[in-house]
Coordinates of C-alpha atoms and ligand atoms in Angstrom, one line a residue:
M592 CA 25.7 -25.6 0.0
T593 CA 22.8 -27.8 0.1
L594 CA 20.7 -25.4 1.0
L595 CA 20.6 -23.7 -2.3
N596 CA 19.1 -26.0 -3.8
V597 CA 18.2 -24.0 -7.1
A598 CA 17.1 -26.2 -10.1
Q599 CA 17.4 -24.7 -13.9
N600 CA 14.7 -24.0 -16.6
V601 CA 12.1 -25.1 -14.7
S602 CA 8.4 -25.3 -15.9
L603 CA 5.6 -23.6 -14.5
Q604 CA 3.2 -25.6 -16.1
P605 CA 2.4 -28.3 -12.8
Y606 CA 3.1 -24.9 -10.5
N607 CA -0.1 -22.6 -11.9
T608 CA -3.8 -23.3 -11.3
L609 CA -4.6 -22.4 -14.8
G610 CA -1.6 -24.9 -16.3
I611 CA 0.5 -21.9 -18.5
Y612 CA 3.1 -23.4 -19.6
A613 CA 6.1 -21.0 -18.5
T614 CA 9.6 -21.3 -17.4
A615 CA 11.8 -20.2 -14.4
R616 CA 15.3 -19.5 -15.1
Y617 CA 15.9 -20.7 -11.7
F618 CA 13.1 -22.1 -9.0
A619 CA 13.3 -23.8 -5.4
L620 CA 10.8 -25.2 -3.7
I621 CA 11.6 -23.0 0.4
E622 CA 11.0 -25.6 3.4
T623 CA 12.5 -24.2 6.1
I624 CA 13.4 -20.3 6.5
E625 CA 17.2 -21.8 7.0
Q626 CA 16.8 -22.7 2.9
L627 CA 14.7 -19.2 2.4
H628 CA 17.8 -16.8 4.0
A629 CA 20.6 -19.0 2.1
L630 CA 19.1 -17.5 -0.9
L631 CA 18.1 -14.5 0.1
E632 CA 21.4 -13.6 1.1
S633 CA 23.9 -15.5 -1.5
S634 CA 25.6 -13.3 -3.7
E635 CA 24.7 -15.7 -7.1
Y636 CA 20.4 -15.5 -6.4
A637 CA 19.9 -12.1 -4.4
A638 CA 19.7 -9.9 -6.5
L639 CA 17.9 -11.7 -9.3
P640 CA 13.9 -10.6 -9.8
R641 CA 12.3 -13.0 -7.8
L642 CA 8.4 -14.9 -8.2
I643 CA 7.2 -16.1 -4.4
L644 CA 4.6 -18.7 -5.4
G645 CA 2.1 -20.0 -3.3
S646 CA -0.7 -22.5 -5.5
G647 CA -0.2 -20.3 -8.3
S648 CA -4.0 -20.4 -7.7
N649 CA -4.2 -16.5 -8.7
I650 CA -1.2 -16.4 -10.9
L651 CA -1.7 -16.2 -15.2
F652 CA 1.8 -16.4 -16.6
T653 CA 2.4 -14.7 -20.3
H654 CA 6.2 -15.5 -20.9
D655 CA 8.8 -17.5 -19.3
F656 CA 10.0 -16.3 -15.8
P657 CA 13.6 -14.4 -16.7
G658 CA 15.1 -15.0 -12.1
L659 CA 14.4 -16.5 -9.3
V660 CA 10.9 -18.6 -8.3
L661 CA 10.5 -19.5 -4.9
R662 CA 7.7 -21.7 -4.4
M663 CA 6.8 -21.5 -0.5
Q664 CA 6.1 -24.6 1.4
I665 CA 7.1 -24.3 5.1
Q666 CA 3.4 -26.4 7.0
G667 CA 2.0 -26.4 10.3
I668 CA -0.7 -25.4 12.3
Q669 CA 0.4 -23.7 15.9
K670 CA -2.4 -23.0 18.6
I671 CA -0.1 -19.9 20.5
I672 CA -3.2 -18.8 22.5
E673 CA -6.4 -20.5 24.2
N674 CA -8.6 -19.2 26.4
S675 CA -12.5 -19.5 27.4
D676 CA -13.0 -17.5 24.6
F677 CA -10.8 -17.4 21.8
S678 CA -7.7 -19.1 19.9
V679 CA -4.5 -18.0 18.3
I680 CA -3.2 -20.2 16.0
E681 CA -0.2 -19.8 13.8
V682 CA 0.0 -21.3 10.1
N683 CA 3.5 -21.6 8.6
A684 CA 2.6 -19.8 4.7
G685 CA 2.9 -23.3 3.0
E686 CA 0.1 -24.7 4.5
L687 CA -2.8 -25.0 2.7
W688 CA -5.4 -23.0 3.3
E689 CA -8.1 -25.5 3.3
N690 CA -6.3 -27.0 5.9
V691 CA -6.5 -24.2 8.1
V692 CA -10.3 -23.9 7.2
E693 CA -10.9 -27.4 7.8
Y694 CA -8.1 -27.5 11.7
A695 CA -10.7 -24.8 12.4
L696 CA -13.8 -26.6 11.8
D697 CA -12.7 -29.8 14.1
Q698 CA -11.4 -27.8 16.9
G699 CA -15.2 -25.8 16.6
Y700 CA -13.1 -22.4 16.7
G701 CA -14.9 -20.1 13.9
G702 CA -14.6 -17.7 12.2
I703 CA -13.1 -18.5 8.8
E704 CA -15.7 -21.1 8.1
N705 CA -16.7 -19.4 4.9
L706 CA -13.4 -19.3 3.5
T707 CA -13.9 -22.9 3.0
W708 CA -12.4 -24.1 -0.4
I709 CA -10.7 -20.8 -0.8
P710 CA -7.8 -22.3 -3.2
G711 CA -4.2 -21.8 -2.3
T712 CA -1.6 -21.6 0.6
A713 CA -1.9 -19.4 4.2
G714 CA 0.9 -17.5 3.2
A715 CA -1.2 -15.6 0.0
G716 CA -4.2 -15.3 1.9
P717 CA -3.1 -11.6 3.4
V718 CA -1.8 -10.9 0.0
Q719 CA -5.2 -10.2 -1.0
N720 CA -7.0 -9.9 1.8
I721 CA -9.2 -13.4 0.6
G722 CA -13.0 -12.9 0.7
A723 CA -15.8 -14.4 0.1
Y724 CA -19.7 -14.9 1.1
G725 CA -19.2 -12.0 3.5
V726 CA -15.7 -12.7 5.1
E727 CA -12.7 -11.4 4.7
L728 CA -9.3 -12.6 6.3
K729 CA -8.7 -9.7 7.8
D730 CA -11.4 -10.0 9.7
T731 CA -9.3 -12.6 11.6
L732 CA -6.1 -12.1 10.9
E733 CA -4.1 -10.7 13.8
N734 CA -0.7 -10.6 12.5
V735 CA 1.6 -11.6 9.4
T736 CA 5.7 -12.2 10.0
V737 CA 7.2 -11.4 6.9
Y738 CA 10.8 -11.8 5.5
D739 CA 11.7 -8.2 4.8
T740 CA 14.3 -8.4 1.1
N741 CA 15.6 -4.6 1.4
S742 CA 16.8 -5.0 5.4
H743 CA 17.4 -9.2 5.3
Q744 CA 15.3 -9.0 8.8
E745 CA 12.1 -10.5 9.7
R746 CA 9.2 -8.4 11.3
I747 CA 5.7 -8.3 12.3
F748 CA 3.0 -6.4 10.5
P749 CA 0.3 -6.3 13.1
K750 CA -3.3 -6.0 11.1
E751 CA -3.9 -2.5 11.5
Q752 CA -0.7 -2.2 9.4
C753 CA -1.7 -4.3 6.8
C754 CA -3.0 -1.9 5.0
F755 CA -6.4 -4.7 4.2
G756 CA -9.0 -3.6 1.3
Y757 CA -10.9 -5.2 -0.8
R758 CA -8.1 -8.1 -2.7
S759 CA -5.5 -5.7 -1.9
S760 CA -2.8 -5.6 1.2
I761 CA 0.7 -3.7 1.4
F762 CA 1.8 -7.1 0.2
K763 CA 0.1 -6.7 -2.9
T764 CA 2.5 -3.8 -3.7
N765 CA 5.8 -4.8 -1.6
P766 CA 7.4 -7.6 -3.3
Q767 CA 10.2 -7.2 -0.7
Y768 CA 7.5 -8.6 2.1
I769 CA 8.0 -12.6 2.0
I770 CA 5.3 -14.0 4.5
L771 CA 6.5 -16.7 6.6
K772 CA 3.6 -17.2 8.5
I773 CA 0.2 -15.7 9.2
Q774 CA -1.0 -15.9 13.3
L775 CA -5.1 -15.5 13.2
Q776 CA -7.0 -15.0 16.0
L777 CA -10.6 -17.6 16.0
T778 CA -13.4 -17.8 18.5
K779 CA -14.8 -20.2 20.5
H780 CA -18.3 -18.3 20.4
P781 CA -18.8 -18.0 16.6
E782 CA -21.7 -15.8 15.4
L783 CA -22.9 -17.5 11.8
Q784 CA -22.2 -15.2 8.7
L785 CA -25.1 -15.5 6.3
Q786 CA -26.3 -13.0 5.3
Y787 CA -24.5 -13.0 1.6
A788 CA -27.0 -13.1 -1.1
S789 CA -26.1 -16.4 -2.6
L790 CA -26.1 -18.2 1.0
T791 CA -30.0 -16.3 1.6
Q792 CA -30.7 -17.5 -1.2
A793 CA -29.3 -21.3 -0.9
I794 CA -31.2 -21.0 2.6
Q795 CA -34.4 -20.4 0.8
T796 CA -35.1 -23.3 -1.9
T797 CA -33.1 -25.4 0.9
G798 CA -35.2 -23.9 3.7
Q799 CA -32.6 -25.1 6.1
T800 CA -31.2 -22.8 8.2
P801 CA -27.3 -24.2 8.9
T802 CA -26.8 -24.4 13.0
N803 CA -23.2 -24.3 13.6
I804 CA -19.9 -23.7 11.4
R805 CA -19.7 -27.0 10.2
E806 CA -22.4 -27.0 8.2
V807 CA -22.0 -23.2 7.4
A808 CA -19.2 -24.6 5.4
Q809 CA -21.3 -27.5 3.8
L810 CA -23.4 -25.1 2.7
I811 CA -20.4 -22.8 0.7
R812 CA -19.0 -25.5 -0.3
K813 CA -22.3 -26.9 -2.1
I814 CA -22.4 -23.8 -3.7
R815 CA -18.9 -23.2 -4.8
D816 CA -19.5 -26.6 -6.3
Q817 CA -21.9 -24.9 -8.7
R818 CA -20.7 -22.7 -9.2
L819 CA -16.8 -22.2 -8.8
P820 CA -14.7 -25.2 -11.6
N821 CA -12.6 -27.3 -9.9
P822 CA -9.0 -26.0 -11.2
K823 CA -8.2 -30.0 -11.9
I824 CA -10.1 -29.9 -13.7
L825 CA -10.7 -27.0 -16.1
G826 CA -7.9 -24.8 -15.9
N827 CA -8.7 -21.8 -14.0
A828 CA -7.7 -18.9 -11.3
G829 CA -10.9 -18.6 -9.8
S830 CA -12.1 -14.8 -10.3
F831 CA -10.1 -13.0 -13.5
F832 CA -11.6 -9.0 -12.7
K833 CA -12.3 -8.2 -9.2
N834 CA -15.6 -6.5 -8.7
P835 CA -15.5 -3.0 -10.3
Q836 CA -16.3 -0.1 -7.6
I837 CA -18.0 3.1 -9.6
P838 CA -20.5 6.3 -8.4
L839 CA -23.6 5.8 -6.7
V840 CA -24.6 8.6 -9.7
Q841 CA -23.1 6.6 -12.3
Y842 CA -24.8 2.9 -11.2
Q843 CA -28.2 4.9 -10.5
K844 CA -28.1 6.2 -14.7
L845 CA -26.8 2.9 -15.4
Q846 CA -29.8 1.2 -13.0
A847 CA -32.1 3.2 -15.0
K848 CA -31.1 1.5 -18.3
Y849 CA -30.3 -2.0 -17.0
P850 CA -33.1 -2.3 -14.1
K851 CA -31.3 -6.3 -13.0
I852 CA -27.9 -4.7 -13.1
V853 CA -26.5 -6.4 -9.8
G854 CA -24.9 -4.0 -6.7
Y855 CA -23.9 -3.7 -3.4
P856 CA -23.1 -0.6 -1.5
A857 CA -19.8 0.0 -1.0
S858 CA -19.3 2.9 1.3
E859 CA -22.1 6.3 1.2
D860 CA -21.7 7.1 -2.4
Q861 CA -20.0 4.0 -4.2
V862 CA -21.6 1.2 -5.7
K863 CA -19.7 -2.7 -6.1
I864 CA -21.2 -3.8 -9.3
A865 CA -20.9 -7.9 -9.7
A866 CA -18.6 -8.0 -12.8
G867 CA -19.5 -11.5 -14.1
W868 CA -22.8 -10.1 -14.1
L869 CA -21.2 -7.0 -16.3
I870 CA -19.4 -9.7 -18.6
E871 CA -22.5 -12.5 -19.1
Q872 CA -24.5 -8.8 -19.9
A873 CA -21.5 -8.1 -22.4
G874 CA -22.1 -11.7 -24.4
W875 CA -19.2 -13.6 -22.2
K876 CA -21.0 -15.8 -20.3
G877 CA -20.0 -19.9 -21.8
K878 CA -17.9 -18.5 -24.3
R879 CA -14.6 -19.4 -25.9
I880 CA -12.6 -18.8 -28.8
G881 CA -9.3 -21.8 -29.0
N882 CA -8.5 -22.6 -25.9
V883 CA -10.0 -19.9 -23.8
G884 CA -13.4 -19.1 -22.8
T885 CA -15.4 -18.2 -20.1
Y886 CA -16.9 -20.5 -17.7
A887 CA -20.3 -21.6 -17.9
H888 CA -22.1 -20.6 -14.3
Q889 CA -19.9 -18.0 -13.7
A890 CA -18.9 -15.7 -16.1
L891 CA -16.5 -14.2 -14.0
V892 CA -13.8 -16.9 -14.2
M893 CA -11.4 -17.5 -17.3
I894 CA -11.6 -21.1 -18.5
A895 CA -7.5 -22.2 -19.3
Y896 CA -8.7 -25.9 -22.5
P897 CA -5.5 -27.5 -22.2
G898 CA -2.9 -26.0 -24.7
A899 CA -4.2 -22.1 -23.2
T900 CA -1.4 -19.7 -23.9
G901 CA -0.9 -17.7 -20.9
Q902 CA -1.0 -14.4 -24.2
A903 CA -4.2 -16.2 -25.8
I904 CA -5.7 -16.0 -22.3
L905 CA -4.3 -12.1 -21.9
S906 CA -5.8 -10.8 -25.7
F907 CA -9.2 -12.8 -24.4
A908 CA -8.9 -11.2 -21.1
Q909 CA -8.4 -7.7 -23.0
E910 CA -10.9 -8.5 -25.0
I911 CA -13.8 -8.5 -22.0
Q912 CA -12.2 -5.6 -21.0
H913 CA -13.0 -4.0 -24.3
S914 CA -16.8 -4.6 -24.4
V915 CA -17.8 -3.8 -20.4
Q916 CA -16.5 -0.3 -21.0
E917 CA -17.6 0.2 -24.0
Q918 CA -21.2 -0.9 -23.4
F919 CA -21.2 0.2 -19.9
G920 CA -18.2 2.9 -19.4
I921 CA -16.9 0.2 -16.4
S922 CA -13.4 -0.7 -16.4
L923 CA -12.3 -4.2 -15.3
E924 CA -9.1 -4.2 -12.8
P925 CA -7.6 -7.6 -13.3
E926 CA -7.7 -10.0 -9.2
V927 CA -5.1 -12.3 -10.7
L928 CA -1.0 -11.3 -10.7
I929 CA -0.4 -11.3 -14.6
V930 CA 3.5 -12.1 -14.8
Ligands
LIG1172 N1 -23.6 -12.5 -11.6 C1 -24.2 -12.3 -12.7 N2 -23.4 -13.6 -13.8 C2 -22.3 -14.4 -13.7 C3 -21.8 -14.3 -12.7 C4 -22.4 -13.0 -11.4 O1 -25.7 -12.1 -13.2 O2 -21.8 -14.8 -14.6 C5 -24.2 -12.0 -10.3 C6 -25.3 -12.9 -9.8 O3 -26.6 -11.5 -9.5 C7 -24.8 -13.2 -8.4 C8 -23.5 -12.2 -8.6 O4 -23.1 -11.8 -9.8 O5 -25.6 -13.6 -7.2 C9 -22.4 -12.5 -7.7 O6 -22.0 -13.5 -8.0 P1 -21.3 -14.4 -6.9 O7 -22.0 -14.6 -6.1 O8 -20.8 -15.4 -7.8 O9 -19.6 -13.7 -6.3 P2 -18.5 -12.6 -7.6 O10 -18.9 -11.2 -7.1 O11 -19.0 -13.0 -8.8 C10 -17.2 -12.9 -5.5 C11 -15.7 -13.0 -5.4 C12 -15.2 -14.9 -5.4 C13 -16.4 -15.1 -3.9 C14 -17.4 -14.7 -4.3 C15 -18.3 -15.5 -3.4 C16 -14.3 -11.2 -6.3 C17 -13.6 -11.3 -7.7 N3 -15.1 -12.6 -6.4 O12 -17.2 -13.6 -7.0 O13 -14.1 -14.3 -4.9 O14 -15.9 -16.7 -4.0 O15 -17.7 -13.3 -4.5 O16 -18.2 -14.4 -2.5 O17 -14.3 -10.4 -5.4 C18 -11.7 -15.4 -6.0 O18 -11.2 -14.4 -5.5 O19 -11.1 -15.4 -6.9 C19 -13.3 -15.8 -5.7 C20 -13.3 -16.5 -6.9

């Protein structure tokens, strides 16, 4: 019975980085696998609508949640394979992602240094295949262990079965899989990834090229510090929208009209457009209505000032989507999970 440590009508405000007030009808902190099994196999809770939370850094609550919210807190990082070329580490889902990056930097293992300072937990990483500065989680991920709430069994997804794409995976669309742990293969002979535009710009400006993974992480932290608000100071969930992909033909037409449009080739006939640029051009950068706004240094980030409601953020986001659609004929898709 003690395993089912479930509280009722719990405020989710401390559990989402936008700081939105909403409640969970039922709420449990998951600290062990046994506790998770007990809850998901209990007659009382198994059939309720369910939501898994890591750090709540990519979620927008627009109403109270009527079911069971589980906050994953199972922590721990373990080295499971090591040879002269690489190490495989296993990380429990509730470990903070930045602790994983710091562990890798300490050990001198390369591959995730560009992913420094991404808020959230390791278990949330595969859900949207976290990525930054030219690197994605899928580049080092080996496999993901889940608890399948349909079969009530654990299952391992090798990376080939995770259907990773830009900010997407099989886990994003199949909530029956609860991520328990991930394995990463990290290299002992790091090749620094410095080709991302804002990295090359920063290197040009400072005249200093990073020579090891720690210096890469330091440079990226500096850039993130300038462009992304600290959620402890300003409520936010990072990029609110995904960078949209459009056909090359449409891009060329837009380019004729807007020569400064920012786009990167996504495939032979698709271009990924910087949503931040579109939002800025549509006049929304740094704009504030009531308790909601966009960040002055990065228009893709929505800010929830104290007192902001989920509904107000949603309407603000819809207004942005509407004006970008009107001006550019491009539809912006939210990157955050809207509940
Ligand atoms: N830009 C503007 N105005 C803005 C913002 C951006 O013109 O207000 C243009 C600039 O030209 C800039 C370019 O857009 O050079 C790209 O901006 P940035 O490097 O900040 O990256 P992003 O495309 O806006 C993506 C990720 C971020 C990630 C950065 C760095 C998405 C949705 N977002 O943002 O991820 O940190 O690249 O790799 O793909 C997140 O997912 O929450 C997140 C913060």
